[in-house]
Coordinates of C-alpha atoms in Angstrom, one line a residue:
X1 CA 14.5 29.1 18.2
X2 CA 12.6 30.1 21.5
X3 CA 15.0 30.7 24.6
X4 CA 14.5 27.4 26.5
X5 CA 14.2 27.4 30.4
X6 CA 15.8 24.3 31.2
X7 CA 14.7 22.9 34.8
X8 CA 16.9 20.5 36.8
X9 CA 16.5 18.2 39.4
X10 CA 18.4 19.6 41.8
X11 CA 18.4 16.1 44.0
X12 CA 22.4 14.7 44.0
X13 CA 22.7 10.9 42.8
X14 CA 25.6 8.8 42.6
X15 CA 26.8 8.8 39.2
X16 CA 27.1 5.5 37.0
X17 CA 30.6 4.8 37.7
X18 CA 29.8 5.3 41.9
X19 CA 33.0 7.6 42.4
X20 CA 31.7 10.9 42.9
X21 CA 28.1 13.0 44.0
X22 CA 26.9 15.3 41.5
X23 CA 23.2 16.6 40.0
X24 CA 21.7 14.8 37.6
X25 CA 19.0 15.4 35.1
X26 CA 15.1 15.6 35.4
X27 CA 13.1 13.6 33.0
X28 CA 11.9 16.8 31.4
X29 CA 14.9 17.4 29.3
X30 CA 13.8 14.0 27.0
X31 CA 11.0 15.9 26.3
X32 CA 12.9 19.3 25.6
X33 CA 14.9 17.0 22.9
X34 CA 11.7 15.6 21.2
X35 CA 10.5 19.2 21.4
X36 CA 13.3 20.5 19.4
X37 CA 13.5 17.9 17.3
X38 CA 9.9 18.7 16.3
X39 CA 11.1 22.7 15.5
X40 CA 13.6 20.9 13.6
X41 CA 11.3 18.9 11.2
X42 CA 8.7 21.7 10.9
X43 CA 11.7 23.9 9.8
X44 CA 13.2 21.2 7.1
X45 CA 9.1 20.5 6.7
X46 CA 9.7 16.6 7.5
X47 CA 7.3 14.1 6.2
X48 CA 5.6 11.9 8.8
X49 CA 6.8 8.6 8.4
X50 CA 10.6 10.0 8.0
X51 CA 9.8 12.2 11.4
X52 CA 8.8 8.7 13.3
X53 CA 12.2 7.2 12.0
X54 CA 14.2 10.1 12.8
X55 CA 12.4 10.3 16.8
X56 CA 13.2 6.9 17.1
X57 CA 17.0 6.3 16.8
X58 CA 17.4 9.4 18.9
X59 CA 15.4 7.9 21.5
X60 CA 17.0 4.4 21.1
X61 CA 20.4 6.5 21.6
X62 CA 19.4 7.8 24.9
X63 CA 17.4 4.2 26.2
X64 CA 20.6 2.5 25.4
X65 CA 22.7 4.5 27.7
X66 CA 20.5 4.4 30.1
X67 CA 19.8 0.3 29.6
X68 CA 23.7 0.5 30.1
X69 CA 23.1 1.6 33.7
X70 CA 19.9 1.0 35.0
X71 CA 18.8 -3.0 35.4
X72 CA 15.1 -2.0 34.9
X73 CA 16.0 -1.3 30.7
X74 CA 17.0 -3.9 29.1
X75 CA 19.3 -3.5 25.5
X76 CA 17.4 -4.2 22.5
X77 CA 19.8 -6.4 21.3
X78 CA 17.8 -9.5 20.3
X79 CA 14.6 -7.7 20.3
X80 CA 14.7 -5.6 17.4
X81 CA 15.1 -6.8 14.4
X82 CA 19.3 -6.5 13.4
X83 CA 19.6 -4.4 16.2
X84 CA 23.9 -5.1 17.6
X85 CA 25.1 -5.3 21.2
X86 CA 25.9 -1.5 21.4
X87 CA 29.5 -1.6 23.2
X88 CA 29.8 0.2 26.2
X89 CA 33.0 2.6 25.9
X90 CA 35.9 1.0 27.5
X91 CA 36.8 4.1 29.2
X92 CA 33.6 4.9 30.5
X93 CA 33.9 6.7 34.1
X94 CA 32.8 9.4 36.2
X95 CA 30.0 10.2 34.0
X96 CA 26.2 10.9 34.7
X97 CA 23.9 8.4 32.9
X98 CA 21.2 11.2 32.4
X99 CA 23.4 13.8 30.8
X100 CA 25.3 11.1 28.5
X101 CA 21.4 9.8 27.3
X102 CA 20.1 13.4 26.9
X103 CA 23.3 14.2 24.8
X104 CA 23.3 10.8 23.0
X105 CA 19.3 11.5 21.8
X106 CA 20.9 15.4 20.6
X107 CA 24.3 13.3 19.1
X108 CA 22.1 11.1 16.8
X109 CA 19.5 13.8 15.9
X110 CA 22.2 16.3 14.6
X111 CA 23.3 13.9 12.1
X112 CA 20.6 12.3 11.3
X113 CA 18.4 15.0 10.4
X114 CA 19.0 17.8 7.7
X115 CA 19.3 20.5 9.6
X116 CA 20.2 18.9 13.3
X117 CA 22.9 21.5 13.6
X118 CA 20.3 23.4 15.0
X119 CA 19.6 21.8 18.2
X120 CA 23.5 22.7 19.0
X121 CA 21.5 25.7 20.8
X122 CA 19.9 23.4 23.0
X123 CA 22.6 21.2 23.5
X124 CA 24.6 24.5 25.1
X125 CA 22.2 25.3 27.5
X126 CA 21.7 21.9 28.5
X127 CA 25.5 21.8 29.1
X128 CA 25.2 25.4 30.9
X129 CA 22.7 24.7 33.4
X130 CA 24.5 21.8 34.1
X131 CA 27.5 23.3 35.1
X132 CA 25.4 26.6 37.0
X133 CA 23.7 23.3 39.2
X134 CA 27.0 21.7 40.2
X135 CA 28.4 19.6 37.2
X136 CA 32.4 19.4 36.7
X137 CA 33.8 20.0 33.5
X138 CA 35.4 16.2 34.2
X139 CA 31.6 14.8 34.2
X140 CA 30.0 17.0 31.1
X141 CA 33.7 16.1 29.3
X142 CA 33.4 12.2 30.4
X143 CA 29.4 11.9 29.6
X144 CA 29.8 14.0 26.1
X145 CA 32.2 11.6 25.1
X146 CA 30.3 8.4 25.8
X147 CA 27.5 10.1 24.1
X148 CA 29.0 10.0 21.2
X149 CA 30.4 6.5 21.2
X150 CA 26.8 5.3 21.9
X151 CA 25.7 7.9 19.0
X152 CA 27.8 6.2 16.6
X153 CA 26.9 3.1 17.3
X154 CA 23.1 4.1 16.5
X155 CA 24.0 5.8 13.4
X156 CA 25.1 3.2 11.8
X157 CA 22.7 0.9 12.8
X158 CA 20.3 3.3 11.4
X159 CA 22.4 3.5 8.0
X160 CA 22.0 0.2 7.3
X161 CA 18.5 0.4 7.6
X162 CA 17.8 0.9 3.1
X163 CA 16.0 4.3 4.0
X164 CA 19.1 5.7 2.1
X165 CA 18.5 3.3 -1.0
X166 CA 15.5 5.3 -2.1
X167 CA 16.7 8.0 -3.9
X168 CA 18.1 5.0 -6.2
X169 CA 14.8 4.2 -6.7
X170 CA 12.9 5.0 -10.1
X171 CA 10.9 8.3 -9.3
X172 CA 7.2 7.5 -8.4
X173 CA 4.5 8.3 -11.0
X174 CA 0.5 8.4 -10.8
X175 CA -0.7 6.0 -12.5
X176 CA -3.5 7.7 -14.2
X177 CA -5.7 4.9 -13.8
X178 CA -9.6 5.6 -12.1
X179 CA -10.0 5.7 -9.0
X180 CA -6.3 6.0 -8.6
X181 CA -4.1 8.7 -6.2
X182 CA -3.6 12.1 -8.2
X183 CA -1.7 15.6 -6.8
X184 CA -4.2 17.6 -4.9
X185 CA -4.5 21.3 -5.1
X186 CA -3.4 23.6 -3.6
X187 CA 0.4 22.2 -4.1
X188 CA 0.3 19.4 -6.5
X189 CA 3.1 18.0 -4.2
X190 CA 4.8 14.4 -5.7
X191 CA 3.6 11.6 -3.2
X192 CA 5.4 11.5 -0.2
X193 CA 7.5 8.1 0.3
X194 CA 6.3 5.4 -1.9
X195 CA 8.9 3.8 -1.1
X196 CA 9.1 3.7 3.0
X197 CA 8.0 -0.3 2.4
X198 CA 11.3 -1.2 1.9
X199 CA 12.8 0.4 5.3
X200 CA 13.9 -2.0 7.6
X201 CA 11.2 -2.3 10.5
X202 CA 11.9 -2.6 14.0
X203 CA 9.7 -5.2 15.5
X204 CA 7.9 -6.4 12.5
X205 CA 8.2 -9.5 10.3
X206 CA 7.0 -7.7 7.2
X207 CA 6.0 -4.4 6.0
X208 CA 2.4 -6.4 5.0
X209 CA 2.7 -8.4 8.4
X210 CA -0.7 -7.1 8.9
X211 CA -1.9 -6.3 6.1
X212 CA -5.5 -5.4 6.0
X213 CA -8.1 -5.7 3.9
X214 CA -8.9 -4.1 0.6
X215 CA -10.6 -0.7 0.3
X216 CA -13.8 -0.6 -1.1
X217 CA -13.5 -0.9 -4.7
X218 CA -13.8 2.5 -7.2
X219 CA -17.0 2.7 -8.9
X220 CA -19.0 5.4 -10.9
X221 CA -22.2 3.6 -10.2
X222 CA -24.9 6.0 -7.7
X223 CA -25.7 2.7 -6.0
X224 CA -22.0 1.2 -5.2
X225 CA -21.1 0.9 -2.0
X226 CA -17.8 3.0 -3.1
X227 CA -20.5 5.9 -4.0
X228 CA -22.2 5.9 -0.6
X229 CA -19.2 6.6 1.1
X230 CA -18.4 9.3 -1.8
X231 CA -21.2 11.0 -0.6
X232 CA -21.0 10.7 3.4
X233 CA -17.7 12.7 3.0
X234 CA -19.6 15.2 0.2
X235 CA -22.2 15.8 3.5
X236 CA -19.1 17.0 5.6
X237 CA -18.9 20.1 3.4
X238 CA -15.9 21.8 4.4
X239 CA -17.6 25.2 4.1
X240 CA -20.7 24.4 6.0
X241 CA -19.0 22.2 8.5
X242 CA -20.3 22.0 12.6
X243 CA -17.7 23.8 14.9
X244 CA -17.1 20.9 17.3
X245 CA -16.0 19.1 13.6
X246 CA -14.2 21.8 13.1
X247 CA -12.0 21.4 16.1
X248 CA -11.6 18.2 15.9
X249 CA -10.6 18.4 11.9
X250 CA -8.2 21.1 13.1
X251 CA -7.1 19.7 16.4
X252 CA -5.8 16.7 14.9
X253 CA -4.6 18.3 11.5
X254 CA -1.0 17.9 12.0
X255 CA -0.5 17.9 8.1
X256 CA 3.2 19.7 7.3
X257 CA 2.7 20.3 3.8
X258 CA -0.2 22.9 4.0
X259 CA -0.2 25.8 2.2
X260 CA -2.0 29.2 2.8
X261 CA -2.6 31.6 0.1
X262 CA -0.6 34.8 1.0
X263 CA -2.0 37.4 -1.4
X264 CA 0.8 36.9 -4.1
X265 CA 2.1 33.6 -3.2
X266 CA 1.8 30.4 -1.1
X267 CA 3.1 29.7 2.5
X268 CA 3.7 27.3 4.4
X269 CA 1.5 27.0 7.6
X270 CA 3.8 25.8 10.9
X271 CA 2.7 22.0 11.8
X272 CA 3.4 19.2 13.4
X273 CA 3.3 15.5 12.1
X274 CA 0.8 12.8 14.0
X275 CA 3.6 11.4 15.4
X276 CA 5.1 14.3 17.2
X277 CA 1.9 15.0 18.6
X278 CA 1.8 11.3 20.0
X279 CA 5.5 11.9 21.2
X280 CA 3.9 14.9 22.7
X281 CA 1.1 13.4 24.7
X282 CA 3.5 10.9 26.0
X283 CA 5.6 13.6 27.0
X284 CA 2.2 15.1 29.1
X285 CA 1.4 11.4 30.6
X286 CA 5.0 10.8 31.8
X287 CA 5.0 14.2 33.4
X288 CA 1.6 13.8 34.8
X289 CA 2.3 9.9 36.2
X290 CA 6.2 11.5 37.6
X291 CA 7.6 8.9 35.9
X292 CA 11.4 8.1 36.3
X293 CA 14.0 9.4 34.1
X294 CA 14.4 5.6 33.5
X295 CA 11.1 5.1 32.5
X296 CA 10.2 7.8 30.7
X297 CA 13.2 7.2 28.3
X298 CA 11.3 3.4 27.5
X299 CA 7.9 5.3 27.5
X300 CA 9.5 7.4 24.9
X301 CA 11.4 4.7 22.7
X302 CA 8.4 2.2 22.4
X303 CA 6.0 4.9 21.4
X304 CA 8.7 6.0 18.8
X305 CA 9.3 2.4 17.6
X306 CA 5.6 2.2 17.5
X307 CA 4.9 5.0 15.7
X308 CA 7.5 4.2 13.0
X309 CA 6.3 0.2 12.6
X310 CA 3.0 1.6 11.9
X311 CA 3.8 4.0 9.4
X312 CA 5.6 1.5 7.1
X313 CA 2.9 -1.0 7.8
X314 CA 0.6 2.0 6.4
X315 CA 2.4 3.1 3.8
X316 CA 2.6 -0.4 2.1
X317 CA -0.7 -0.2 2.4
X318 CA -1.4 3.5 0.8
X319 CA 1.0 2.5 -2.5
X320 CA -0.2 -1.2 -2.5
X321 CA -3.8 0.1 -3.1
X322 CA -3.0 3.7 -3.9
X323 CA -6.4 5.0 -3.9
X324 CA -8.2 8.5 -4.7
X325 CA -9.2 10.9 -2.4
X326 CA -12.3 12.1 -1.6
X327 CA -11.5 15.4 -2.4
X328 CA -10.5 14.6 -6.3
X329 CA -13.7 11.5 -6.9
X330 CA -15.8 14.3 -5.5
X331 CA -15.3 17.0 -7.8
X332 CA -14.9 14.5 -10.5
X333 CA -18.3 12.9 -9.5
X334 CA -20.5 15.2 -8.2
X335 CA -19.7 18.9 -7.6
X336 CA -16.5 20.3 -9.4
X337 CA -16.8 23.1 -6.4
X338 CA -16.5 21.2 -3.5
X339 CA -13.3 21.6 -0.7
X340 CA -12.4 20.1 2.1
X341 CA -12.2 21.2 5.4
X342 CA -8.6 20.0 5.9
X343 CA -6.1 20.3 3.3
X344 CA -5.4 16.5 1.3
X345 CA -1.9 15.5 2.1
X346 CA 0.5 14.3 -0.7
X347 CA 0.2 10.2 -0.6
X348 CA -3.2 8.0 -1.5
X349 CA -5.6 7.9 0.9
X350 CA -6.1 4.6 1.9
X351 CA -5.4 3.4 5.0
X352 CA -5.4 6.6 7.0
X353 CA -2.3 7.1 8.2
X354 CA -3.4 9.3 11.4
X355 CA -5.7 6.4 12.1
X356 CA -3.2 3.8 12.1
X357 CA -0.3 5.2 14.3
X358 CA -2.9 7.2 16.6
X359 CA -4.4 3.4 17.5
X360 CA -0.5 1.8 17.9
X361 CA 0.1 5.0 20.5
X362 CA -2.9 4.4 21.8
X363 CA -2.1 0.5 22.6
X364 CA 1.5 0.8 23.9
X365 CA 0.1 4.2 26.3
X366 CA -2.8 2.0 27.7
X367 CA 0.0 -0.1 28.1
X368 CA 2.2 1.8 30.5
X369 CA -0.6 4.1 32.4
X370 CA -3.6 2.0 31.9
X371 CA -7.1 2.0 30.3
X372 CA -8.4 5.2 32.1
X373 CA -5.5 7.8 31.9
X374 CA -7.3 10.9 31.7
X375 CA -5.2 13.5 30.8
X376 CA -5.3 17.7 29.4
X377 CA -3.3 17.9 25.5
X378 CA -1.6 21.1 25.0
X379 CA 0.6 20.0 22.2
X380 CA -1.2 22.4 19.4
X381 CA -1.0 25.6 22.3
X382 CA 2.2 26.6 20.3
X383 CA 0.6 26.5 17.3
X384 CA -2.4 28.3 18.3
X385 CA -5.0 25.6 19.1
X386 CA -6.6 25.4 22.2
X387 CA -5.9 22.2 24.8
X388 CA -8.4 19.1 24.6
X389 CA -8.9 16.9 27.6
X390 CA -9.2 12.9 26.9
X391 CA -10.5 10.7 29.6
X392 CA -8.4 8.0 27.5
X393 CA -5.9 6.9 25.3
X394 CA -8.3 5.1 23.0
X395 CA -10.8 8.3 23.1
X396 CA -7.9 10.5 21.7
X397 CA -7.1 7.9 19.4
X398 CA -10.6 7.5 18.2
X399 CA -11.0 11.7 18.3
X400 CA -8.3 11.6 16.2
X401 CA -9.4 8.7 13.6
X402 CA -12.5 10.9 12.3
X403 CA -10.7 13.8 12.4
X404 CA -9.9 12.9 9.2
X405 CA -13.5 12.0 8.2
X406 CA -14.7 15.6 9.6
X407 CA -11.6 17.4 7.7
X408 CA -12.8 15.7 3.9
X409 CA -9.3 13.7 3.4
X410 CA -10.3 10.2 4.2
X411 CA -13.1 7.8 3.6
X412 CA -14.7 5.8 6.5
X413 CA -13.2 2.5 5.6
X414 CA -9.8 3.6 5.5
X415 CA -10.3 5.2 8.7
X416 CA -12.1 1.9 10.2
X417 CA -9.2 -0.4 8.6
X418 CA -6.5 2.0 9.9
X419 CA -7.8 1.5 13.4
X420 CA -7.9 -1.9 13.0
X421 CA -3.9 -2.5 12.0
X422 CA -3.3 0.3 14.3
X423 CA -4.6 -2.0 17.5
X424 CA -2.5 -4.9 15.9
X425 CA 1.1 -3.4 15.6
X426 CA 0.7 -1.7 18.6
X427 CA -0.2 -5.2 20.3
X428 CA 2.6 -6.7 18.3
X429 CA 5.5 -4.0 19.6
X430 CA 4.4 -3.9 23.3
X431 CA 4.7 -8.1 23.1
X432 CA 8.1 -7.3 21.7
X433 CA 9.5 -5.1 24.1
X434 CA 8.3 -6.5 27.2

């Protein structure tokens, strides 16, 4: 793990309990957490929708601390669904409420993700340049420990949740049918969650509360509508694609099971999932706006809720319909040769996943910075892409739609549908939470 330069507000508060003076956190540290959470799941190669579940009870962690202490959160208690009244430790005093959320959000995430002992790093340096700024041992002592009584509390919210009833579940196999989802080269992986339905959502009604329509239906006929949009994505040769498609395909890629071919063997190639690169962008737009600790942890927590909604919403969608991708009707159809740009992700194509939770971000961002945010994304520098600039939410979220189109995995419709329930969930959580 990189050395991380933590910076601190140096600008002395009042602590929660109002008894003594000491520094307190800048908003940038929520953003170091979802930042090593991210090396975390590129490490343990987390799948996307179990990425956007793991984000978001570490973030509801650290917004229920701070909607502990700050009258501008409220508790999510009666507004997501099954959520409890978190208790406040009895004992709570002469803590800071930034340090306890910050270590709550690192609490949850070392449990609740395979290999969370890993952000134990970060969690010492936090602690360090706390104490190097002006923090007694009496406040990192007092707001570790109600960390972890809040941490708890979370964990076992998120137990109950049936995400740890699937491996019970009868293992998952193609049906064979045409026109049907089949392992795509170059990995053949097993589809990826077909069972992320049944996970207890946080806002919605339903997994299918919005469900959208059906794909169009598989055909062999030249003249089906099904075979039109066969060959709009055999156009977008992956081999003969434009460069700006190119960096858009690539920009957006954020697939974490691709593979290169490494003389002798396969690799994995180092990428994040669509919804740490929304967590991301939020992290760039709080930073940009100066937002609050305060409100930066909401920001944070409704995009994660968001992004998670969406992705069950999606996925009852993708095994509901479980169609082919492009990449396997178009070698079976018309040229046996034929590659995409992108590599095909593990799960049926339709409704484009990307699409989907890129349109909920898109709707709960508008919602806190408004329609015109313009804003630079370096997410992908790490990773060696160059920065894109957005004059708006729904631009990125657009960009990032036909991304997939431009990169060979999806068809238009499923891109165009995704969208669509995209704009709806996001709709339906900011109506929730405000």
């Amino acid at each position: 793990m990189k050395k991380i330069f933590l910076s601190l507000l140096l600008l002395f508060v009042v602590t929660s309990c109002g008894q003594e003076k000491t520094p307190d956190l800048g908003n940038r540290e929520i953003t170091k957490v979802i930042s090593e959470m991210t090396e975390v799941m590129i490490h343990d190669v987390t799948n996307p929708p179990l990425a956007a579940r793991f984000f978001t009870y570490a973030c509801l962690a650290g917004y229920e601390v701070v909607s502990q202490n700050d009258k501008s959160c409220r508790s999510m208690h009666g507004v997501l669904n099954d959520y409890p009244e978190i208790e406040k430790p009895q004992a709570a005093s002469g803590f800071s409420t930034h340090l306890s959320a910050v270590l709550a959000m690192l609490k949850t995430a070392q449990k609740i993700q395979p290999s969370g002992k890993r952000l134990e790093t970060l969690e010492k340096q936090i602690l360090d340049s706390c104490r190097t700024v002006g923090f007694s041992d009496d406040v990192i002592e007092n707001s570790t420990h109600y960390a972890l009584e809040i941490s708890k509390q979370i964990l076992k919210y998120a137990k109950a949740d049936k995400y740890n009833r699937i491996s019970n579940y009868p293992r998952y196999t193609p049906s064979g049918k045409p026109g049907t989802w089949y392992p795509t080269p170059p990995g053949y992986f097993a589809p990826v969650e077909p069972y992320f339905k049944t996970v207890r959502p946080f806002t919605l009604d339903s997994a299918s509360q919005f469900k959208p329509a059906p794909p169009t239906p598989y055909s062999t006929d030249k003249k089906s509508a099904f075979y039109q949009l066969l060959e709009q994505n055999y156009k977008e040769d992956g081999t003969k694609l434009p460069d700006n498609h190119r960096q858009i395909a690539a920009f957006w890629d954020c697939n974490p099971f691709a593979l290169e071919n490494n003389g002798h063997m396969m690799v994995g190639l180092k990428k994040i999932s669509p919804g740490a690169h929304w967590l991301g962008i939020t992290g760039i737009a709080c930073a940009k706006a100066s937002k609050s600790f305060a409100e930066t942890m909401k920001i944070y927590t409704a995009v994660a809720i968001g992004l998670t909604d969406g992705f069950i919403c999606c996925w009852d969608e993708k095994y509901r319909s479980d169609r082919v991708r492009p990449e396997t009707a178009i070698r079976k159809l018309i040229d046996q040769s034929w590659k995409p740009f992108l590599q095909t992700p593990p799960f049926p194509e339709y409704l484009s996943g990307h699409s989907t939770i890129s349109s909920v971000s898109e709707v709960i961002l508008t919602h806190y910075f408004g329609d015109n945010f313009a804003y630079t994304d370096t997410v992908e520098e790490r990773y060696g892409l160059k920065a894109r600039s957005f004059r708006s939410f729904r631009e990125a979220a657009i960009e990032a739609g036909i991304s997939r189109f431009y990169g060979g995995i999806h068809f238009m419709d499923a891109i165009d549908n995704g969208r669509a329930q995209g704009l709806k969930v996001g709709e339906w959580v900011v109506k929730k939470l405000n």
